[in-house]
Tab-separated table of C-alpha atoms and ligand atoms in Angstrom:
chain	number	residue	atom	x	y	z
A	1	UNK	CA	46.633	163.900	90.083
A	2	UNK	CA	49.340	163.607	92.776
A	3	UNK	CA	47.113	161.410	95.174
A	4	UNK	CA	45.681	159.252	92.289
A	5	UNK	CA	49.194	159.054	90.948
A	6	UNK	CA	50.391	157.920	94.414
A	7	UNK	CA	47.834	154.994	94.573
A	8	UNK	CA	48.767	153.933	91.137
A	9	UNK	CA	52.480	154.267	91.892
A	10	UNK	CA	51.939	152.088	95.177
A	11	UNK	CA	50.204	149.376	93.137
A	12	UNK	CA	53.174	149.327	90.629
A	13	UNK	CA	55.499	149.003	93.594
A	14	UNK	CA	53.470	146.261	95.265
A	15	UNK	CA	53.140	144.163	92.164
A	16	UNK	CA	56.829	144.582	91.088
A	17	UNK	CA	58.892	141.453	91.769
A	18	UNK	CA	62.096	142.773	90.182
A	19	UNK	CA	62.786	146.460	90.795
A	20	UNK	CA	65.507	148.401	89.171
A	21	UNK	CA	66.053	151.966	90.498
A	22	UNK	CA	67.979	154.563	88.481
A	23	UNK	CA	68.994	157.702	90.417
A	24	UNK	CA	70.435	160.921	89.486
A	25	UNK	CA	71.574	164.201	91.084
A	26	UNK	CA	68.107	165.153	92.213
A	27	UNK	CA	67.951	162.423	94.890
A	28	UNK	CA	70.908	164.078	96.567
A	29	UNK	CA	69.469	167.580	96.184
A	30	UNK	CA	67.742	167.435	99.499
A	31	UNK	CA	70.992	166.411	101.181
A	32	UNK	CA	72.626	169.685	99.892
A	33	UNK	CA	74.690	168.272	96.870
A	34	UNK	CA	74.370	170.709	93.943
A	35	UNK	CA	72.813	169.247	90.910
A	36	UNK	CA	74.174	169.575	87.444
A	37	UNK	CA	71.457	171.344	85.612
A	38	UNK	CA	69.283	172.969	88.359
A	39	UNK	CA	68.966	176.726	88.786
A	40	UNK	CA	72.011	176.606	91.285
A	41	UNK	CA	73.394	173.651	89.346
A	42	UNK	CA	77.204	173.087	88.821
A	43	UNK	CA	76.981	173.604	85.096
A	44	UNK	CA	76.017	177.105	85.745
A	45	UNK	CA	78.900	178.283	87.727
A	46	UNK	CA	81.860	175.786	86.884
A	47	UNK	CA	81.546	175.163	83.129
A	48	UNK	CA	81.840	171.438	83.921
A	49	UNK	CA	81.405	170.517	80.138
A	50	UNK	CA	84.872	171.991	80.080
A	51	UNK	CA	85.972	170.378	83.345
A	52	UNK	CA	84.502	166.823	83.482
A	53	UNK	CA	86.546	165.779	80.378
A	54	UNK	CA	89.846	163.914	79.862
A	55	UNK	CA	90.955	166.866	77.715
A	56	UNK	CA	90.399	169.283	80.541
A	57	UNK	CA	92.484	167.255	82.837
A	58	UNK	CA	95.310	166.852	80.317
A	59	UNK	CA	95.141	170.549	79.680
A	60	UNK	CA	95.061	171.827	83.327
A	61	UNK	CA	94.920	168.984	85.898
A	62	UNK	CA	95.173	171.393	88.812
A	63	UNK	CA	91.986	173.314	87.725
A	64	UNK	CA	90.021	170.135	87.328
A	65	UNK	CA	91.283	168.823	90.736
A	66	UNK	CA	90.325	172.138	92.327
A	67	UNK	CA	86.645	171.780	90.980
A	68	UNK	CA	86.633	168.159	92.201
A	69	UNK	CA	88.082	169.035	95.652
A	70	UNK	CA	85.528	171.740	96.065
A	71	UNK	CA	82.774	169.293	95.297
A	72	UNK	CA	84.324	166.711	97.638
A	73	UNK	CA	84.361	169.343	100.367
A	74	UNK	CA	80.590	170.074	99.817
A	75	UNK	CA	79.735	166.485	99.806
A	76	UNK	CA	81.789	165.599	102.929
A	77	UNK	CA	79.292	168.013	104.730
A	78	UNK	CA	76.227	166.138	103.331
A	79	UNK	CA	74.350	163.142	104.786
A	80	UNK	CA	71.961	160.861	102.989
A	81	UNK	CA	68.315	162.157	103.187
A	82	UNK	CA	64.904	160.232	103.585
A	83	UNK	CA	64.907	159.410	99.914
A	84	UNK	CA	68.214	157.470	100.200
A	85	UNK	CA	67.089	155.821	103.388
A	86	UNK	CA	63.754	154.807	101.847
A	87	UNK	CA	65.474	153.089	98.886
A	88	UNK	CA	67.864	151.332	101.385
A	89	UNK	CA	64.993	149.987	103.487
A	90	UNK	CA	63.194	148.822	100.358
A	91	UNK	CA	66.355	146.965	99.273
A	92	UNK	CA	66.930	145.442	102.587
A	93	UNK	CA	63.317	144.476	103.243
A	94	UNK	CA	63.773	141.236	101.210
A	95	UNK	CA	60.081	141.584	99.827
A	96	UNK	CA	61.358	141.880	96.293
A	97	UNK	CA	64.559	141.823	94.349
A	98	UNK	CA	65.824	145.619	94.261
A	99	UNK	CA	68.912	146.906	92.631
A	100	UNK	CA	69.947	150.604	92.899
A	101	UNK	CA	71.776	151.919	89.883
A	102	UNK	CA	73.194	155.437	90.418
A	103	UNK	CA	74.584	158.126	88.177
A	104	UNK	CA	75.779	159.880	91.267
A	105	UNK	CA	79.461	159.864	92.438
A	106	UNK	CA	78.623	161.201	95.982
A	107	UNK	CA	78.585	157.841	97.942
A	108	UNK	CA	75.223	158.832	99.662
A	109	UNK	CA	73.457	155.624	98.712
A	110	UNK	CA	76.187	153.515	100.216
A	111	UNK	CA	76.246	155.659	103.412
A	112	UNK	CA	72.444	155.105	103.709
A	113	UNK	CA	72.706	151.343	103.106
A	114	UNK	CA	75.249	150.918	105.980
A	115	UNK	CA	73.216	153.011	108.238
A	116	UNK	CA	69.817	151.436	107.612
A	117	UNK	CA	71.483	147.862	107.654
A	118	UNK	CA	72.943	148.530	111.099
A	119	UNK	CA	74.837	145.284	111.877
A	120	UNK	CA	73.050	143.236	108.985
A	121	UNK	CA	74.784	142.821	105.541
A	122	UNK	CA	74.281	146.104	103.601
A	123	UNK	CA	75.119	144.609	100.142
A	124	UNK	CA	71.528	144.284	98.731
A	125	UNK	CA	71.295	148.207	99.174
A	126	UNK	CA	74.805	148.993	97.843
A	127	UNK	CA	74.356	150.823	94.470
A	128	UNK	CA	75.920	149.979	91.217
A	129	UNK	CA	77.879	153.243	90.660
A	130	UNK	CA	77.588	153.811	86.700
A	131	UNK	CA	79.894	156.977	86.841
A	132	UNK	CA	82.315	155.933	89.565
A	133	UNK	CA	82.964	157.704	92.805
A	134	UNK	CA	84.246	161.056	93.793
A	135	UNK	CA	85.900	159.619	96.847
A	136	UNK	CA	88.059	157.029	94.807
A	137	UNK	CA	91.157	157.902	92.758
A	138	UNK	CA	92.904	155.975	90.027
A	139	UNK	CA	96.210	156.267	88.363
A	140	UNK	CA	96.531	157.889	85.013
A	141	UNK	CA	98.981	155.269	83.822
A	142	UNK	CA	98.887	152.020	85.813
A	143	UNK	CA	96.059	149.948	87.285
A	144	UNK	CA	96.368	151.498	90.673
A	145	UNK	CA	93.103	152.531	92.288
A	146	UNK	CA	92.087	153.376	95.784
A	147	UNK	CA	89.502	155.156	98.123
A	148	UNK	CA	90.558	158.559	98.898
A	149	UNK	CA	88.496	160.694	101.226
A	150	UNK	CA	90.915	163.196	102.824
A	151	UNK	CA	90.993	166.962	101.704
A	152	UNK	CA	93.545	167.679	98.934
A	153	UNK	CA	95.689	170.805	98.683
A	154	UNK	CA	95.165	171.758	95.003
A	155	UNK	CA	96.874	175.112	95.116
A	156	UNK	CA	99.780	173.983	92.880
A	157	UNK	CA	100.272	171.207	90.394
A	158	UNK	CA	103.306	169.675	92.193
A	159	UNK	CA	100.971	169.163	95.259
A	160	UNK	CA	98.501	167.038	93.218
A	161	UNK	CA	98.100	163.320	94.351
A	162	UNK	CA	100.643	160.937	92.670
A	163	UNK	CA	100.445	157.121	92.248
A	164	UNK	CA	102.511	155.330	95.029
A	165	UNK	CA	103.491	152.745	92.331
A	166	UNK	CA	104.592	154.643	89.385
A	167	UNK	CA	104.550	158.317	90.524
A	168	UNK	CA	101.982	159.385	87.656
A	169	UNK	CA	99.267	161.777	88.385
A	170	UNK	CA	96.140	160.367	90.129
A	171	UNK	CA	92.777	161.391	88.881
A	172	UNK	CA	89.235	161.141	90.314
A	173	UNK	CA	87.835	157.642	89.530
A	174	UNK	CA	84.744	159.030	87.803
A	175	UNK	CA	83.523	158.573	84.184
A	176	UNK	CA	84.119	161.916	82.238
A	177	UNK	CA	82.230	162.967	79.117
A	178	UNK	CA	83.653	161.257	76.051
A	179	UNK	CA	84.843	158.246	78.251
A	180	UNK	CA	83.083	154.863	78.119
A	181	UNK	CA	81.471	153.540	81.215
A	182	UNK	CA	83.093	150.374	82.732
A	183	UNK	CA	82.104	147.520	80.467
A	184	UNK	CA	81.129	145.018	83.165
A	185	UNK	CA	79.099	147.728	85.136
A	186	UNK	CA	77.206	148.718	82.036
A	187	UNK	CA	76.412	145.141	81.042
A	188	UNK	CA	75.290	144.343	84.475
A	189	UNK	CA	73.150	147.567	84.462
A	190	UNK	CA	71.456	146.600	81.194
A	191	UNK	CA	70.834	143.024	82.437
A	192	UNK	CA	69.212	144.314	85.602
A	193	UNK	CA	67.047	147.012	83.658
A	194	UNK	CA	66.181	144.385	81.021
A	195	UNK	CA	64.821	141.886	83.391
A	196	UNK	CA	63.022	144.363	85.760
A	197	UNK	CA	59.386	144.582	85.736
A	198	UNK	CA	59.563	148.134	87.020
A	199	UNK	CA	62.194	150.700	86.713
A	200	UNK	CA	61.980	153.333	89.320
A	201	UNK	CA	63.662	156.591	87.989
A	202	UNK	CA	64.459	159.289	90.548
A	203	UNK	CA	65.885	162.681	90.251
A	204	UNK	CA	67.602	162.455	86.766
A	205	UNK	CA	67.205	164.893	83.761
A	206	UNK	CA	67.552	161.701	81.566
A	207	UNK	CA	69.853	163.581	79.290
A	208	UNK	CA	73.074	161.725	79.744
A	209	UNK	CA	73.650	158.507	77.939
A	210	UNK	CA	74.047	155.543	78.145
A	211	UNK	CA	72.531	155.811	81.577
A	212	UNK	CA	69.329	157.517	80.480
A	213	UNK	CA	68.607	154.586	78.147
A	214	UNK	CA	68.482	152.057	80.810
A	215	UNK	CA	64.791	152.632	81.591
A	216	UNK	CA	64.018	152.004	77.925
A	217	UNK	CA	65.491	148.575	78.337
A	218	UNK	CA	63.003	147.788	81.079
A	219	UNK	CA	60.095	148.894	78.863
A	220	UNK	CA	61.476	146.807	75.896
A	221	UNK	CA	61.593	143.908	78.320
A	222	UNK	CA	57.808	144.374	78.872
A	223	UNK	CA	58.275	146.447	82.176
A	224	UNK	CA	57.070	149.842	83.250
A	225	UNK	CA	58.630	153.212	84.394
A	226	UNK	CA	57.723	154.898	87.483
A	227	UNK	CA	59.303	158.469	87.666
A	228	UNK	CA	59.844	160.821	90.604
A	229	UNK	CA	61.045	164.224	89.602
A	230	UNK	CA	60.278	167.795	90.436
A	231	UNK	CA	60.037	168.536	86.669
A	232	UNK	CA	59.074	166.676	83.452
A	233	UNK	CA	62.029	164.903	81.586
A	234	UNK	CA	62.341	163.074	78.285
A	235	UNK	CA	61.210	159.911	80.196
A	236	UNK	CA	57.914	161.460	81.504
A	237	UNK	CA	55.843	160.535	78.453
A	238	UNK	CA	57.072	156.810	78.703
A	239	UNK	CA	56.290	156.616	82.419
A	240	UNK	CA	53.139	154.734	83.686
A	241	UNK	CA	53.182	157.136	86.498
A	242	UNK	CA	55.409	160.442	86.927
A	243	UNK	CA	55.199	161.646	90.544
A	244	UNK	CA	55.855	165.413	90.361
A	245	UNK	CA	57.869	166.521	93.490
A	246	UNK	CA	60.684	166.058	95.911
A	247	UNK	CA	62.192	162.527	96.106
A	248	UNK	CA	62.768	162.973	99.891
A	249	UNK	CA	58.914	163.213	100.316
A	250	UNK	CA	57.739	160.733	97.620
A	251	UNK	CA	60.125	157.820	98.232
A	252	UNK	CA	59.218	157.281	101.885
A	253	UNK	CA	55.470	157.301	100.788
A	254	UNK	CA	56.310	154.682	98.114
A	255	UNK	CA	58.467	152.571	100.551
A	256	UNK	CA	55.738	152.945	103.193
A	257	UNK	CA	53.416	150.964	101.079
A	258	UNK	CA	55.739	147.982	101.579
A	259	UNK	CA	54.833	146.109	104.816
B	1	LIG	C1	80.055	158.024	76.452
B	1	LIG	C2	80.551	161.899	86.391
B	1	LIG	C3	81.099	156.996	74.575
B	1	LIG	C4	81.573	162.987	86.499
B	1	LIG	C5	78.973	162.329	84.588
B	1	LIG	C6	74.568	163.649	71.954
B	1	LIG	C7	73.614	162.829	72.083
B	1	LIG	C8	73.545	161.738	73.082
B	1	LIG	C9	74.740	161.513	73.769
B	1	LIG	C10	75.923	162.332	73.508
B	1	LIG	C11	75.749	163.279	72.661
B	1	LIG	N1	77.008	164.014	72.608
B	1	LIG	C12	77.760	163.277	73.621
B	1	LIG	C13	77.153	162.291	74.004
B	1	LIG	C14	77.564	161.349	74.977
B	1	LIG	C15	77.583	161.980	76.432
B	1	LIG	C16	76.189	162.541	76.803
B	1	LIG	O1	75.230	161.738	77.095
B	1	LIG	N2	76.054	163.849	76.660
B	1	LIG	C17	74.778	164.482	77.063
B	1	LIG	C18	75.026	165.643	77.867
B	1	LIG	C19	74.206	164.865	75.675
B	1	LIG	N3	77.862	160.764	77.299
B	1	LIG	C20	79.177	160.431	77.623
B	1	LIG	O2	80.096	161.093	77.267
B	1	LIG	C21	79.214	159.028	78.301
B	1	LIG	N4	80.289	158.333	77.658
B	1	LIG	O3	79.077	158.230	75.838
B	1	LIG	O4	81.216	157.294	75.957
B	1	LIG	C22	82.335	156.130	74.344
B	1	LIG	C23	82.125	154.661	74.107
B	1	LIG	C24	83.282	154.042	73.787
B	1	LIG	C25	84.482	154.640	73.722
B	1	LIG	C26	84.705	156.013	74.049
B	1	LIG	C27	83.520	156.740	74.177
B	1	LIG	C28	79.693	159.337	79.753
B	1	LIG	C29	78.691	160.172	80.557
B	1	LIG	C30	79.100	160.232	81.958
B	1	LIG	C31	79.644	161.588	82.184
B	1	LIG	N5	79.885	161.782	83.732
B	1	LIG	N6	79.304	162.328	85.755
B	1	LIG	C32	81.206	163.946	87.673
B	1	LIG	O5	80.181	163.716	88.249
B	1	LIG	O6	81.928	164.888	87.698
B	1	LIG	S1	77.572	162.856	84.001
B	1	LIG	C33	76.724	163.823	85.174
B	1	LIG	O7	75.525	164.321	84.537
B	1	LIG	C34	76.337	163.136	86.400
B	1	LIG	O8	77.110	161.971	86.776
B	1	LIG	C35	75.036	162.716	86.110
B	1	LIG	O9	75.018	161.483	86.192
B	1	LIG	C36	74.652	163.124	84.766
B	1	LIG	C37	73.127	163.428	84.617
B	1	LIG	O10	72.795	164.317	85.510
B	1	LIG	P1	71.617	164.100	86.535
B	1	LIG	O11	72.043	163.103	87.561
B	1	LIG	O12	70.335	163.718	85.817
B	1	LIG	O13	71.434	165.562	87.164
B	1	LIG	P2	70.785	166.836	86.581
B	1	LIG	O14	71.224	167.883	87.460
B	1	LIG	O15	71.022	166.796	85.128
B	1	LIG	O16	69.326	166.564	86.868
B	1	LIG	C38	68.745	166.566	88.106
B	1	LIG	C39	67.382	166.138	88.024
B	1	LIG	O17	66.728	166.018	89.327
B	1	LIG	C40	66.524	167.188	87.265
B	1	LIG	O18	65.573	166.389	86.461
B	1	LIG	C41	65.569	167.882	88.384
B	1	LIG	O19	64.367	168.143	87.887
B	1	LIG	C42	65.598	166.623	89.394
B	1	LIG	N7	65.538	167.198	90.791
B	1	LIG	C43	66.113	168.209	91.440
B	1	LIG	N8	65.754	168.297	92.667
B	1	LIG	C44	64.987	167.165	92.907
B	1	LIG	C45	64.828	166.409	91.699
B	1	LIG	N9	63.992	165.412	91.537
B	1	LIG	C46	63.471	164.978	92.728
B	1	LIG	N10	63.489	165.507	93.976
B	1	LIG	C47	64.293	166.674	94.127
B	1	LIG	N11	64.427	167.088	95.320
B	2	LIG	ZN1	100.511	154.293	88.727
C-alpha cells in the first residue's frame, strides 16, 4: 500500500497547479516539539484545555505564562526538520503555486523558509499562521503587538511582561480556544483552500475547527486531499491518498518527485 500510495501521491503532486498545504503539530514532532494529543502530548501533562483559554489567563496569568514560557524554552532548542525543509523547497521551486497554512505556533516553517531561500526572497515559503505565534506578544488592552523571543521570568505575577504603551499585561499572540481566528487570515485561508486543486494535509488530528474544515473547502471546490499522518484521522476517508508514516520521511519523497 505504502509504495502504491506513494506513486499515486506523486502523480497528485505533479498534476497539482495550485497546492494548499495545511500542517499541524505532527510536522514538528520530529523536531522535538511536543504534539497536543500524542502519547507524550501536551494535553496529557498540562491540562491545556484549561490553560489555552482567555478564562485561564484572566484567572491566573502567571500559570498560563509559565506553561507558554516552558513551551517557548522547548521550542527554542528545536530546529526545522526534513519535512519543513521539503515544503519550503517545494514552495520556492516556482514549479507550481504553493501556500503553507499552519496551525502551529512554533515558527519552524518560517525558519525553514529563510534557511532554504538562503539569499533569495523567502516569502513564497512563509506560512499563513492560523493560530498566531508563540514568539509574538500582544497587549491585553491596546493594539500593541511585537515579536518576543527572549526567556521570561514567570515566577511571580509582577514580573510578567507589560505593555510599553499602556502598562497592561501582555499575552502570547496565539488564538486560544473560544477565541475567533483573525478574520483576514481565515478569509485568505478559505480562498486558498477553495481554489486549490490539491490540499496536502500533514500531521494534524483534524479535530480543531475552523482549521480542520479548510481541506473540505478544497474538495467542495473540486480538488483532492493528500494526507500524511502516522495515524488515521477524520479526514482519512476523504483523502484520495493517505500516506501512513512520518512527515519527515514522506515529504522529501513527495518533494523529490518535483524536478
Ligand atoms: C473558535 C494555539 C469561535 C494555542 C490552538 C465542538 C465541535 C467543533 C468545534 C468546537 C466544539 N467545541 C468548541 C469548538 C471550537 C474549538 C474546537 O475546534 N475545539 C475542538 C477541540 C473540538 N475551536 C476554537 O475554539 C477556535 N475558535 O471556534 O472560535 C468563535 C467565533 C467567533 C467569536 C468567538 C468565538 C480556536 C481554535 C484554536 C485553538 N488554539 N493552538 C497554542 O498552541 O497554545 S489549537 C491547538 O490544537 C494547536 O494549535 C493545533 O493547531 C490544534 C490541533 O492540534 P494538531 O496540530 O492537529 O496537533 P495534535 O497533537 O492534535 O495532532 C498531531 C497529529 O500529528 C496527530 O494526528 C498525529 O497522528 C500526527 N503525527 C504525530 N507525529 C507525526 C504525525 N504525523 C506525521 N509525522 C509525524 N512524525
Ligand atoms: Zn497596551
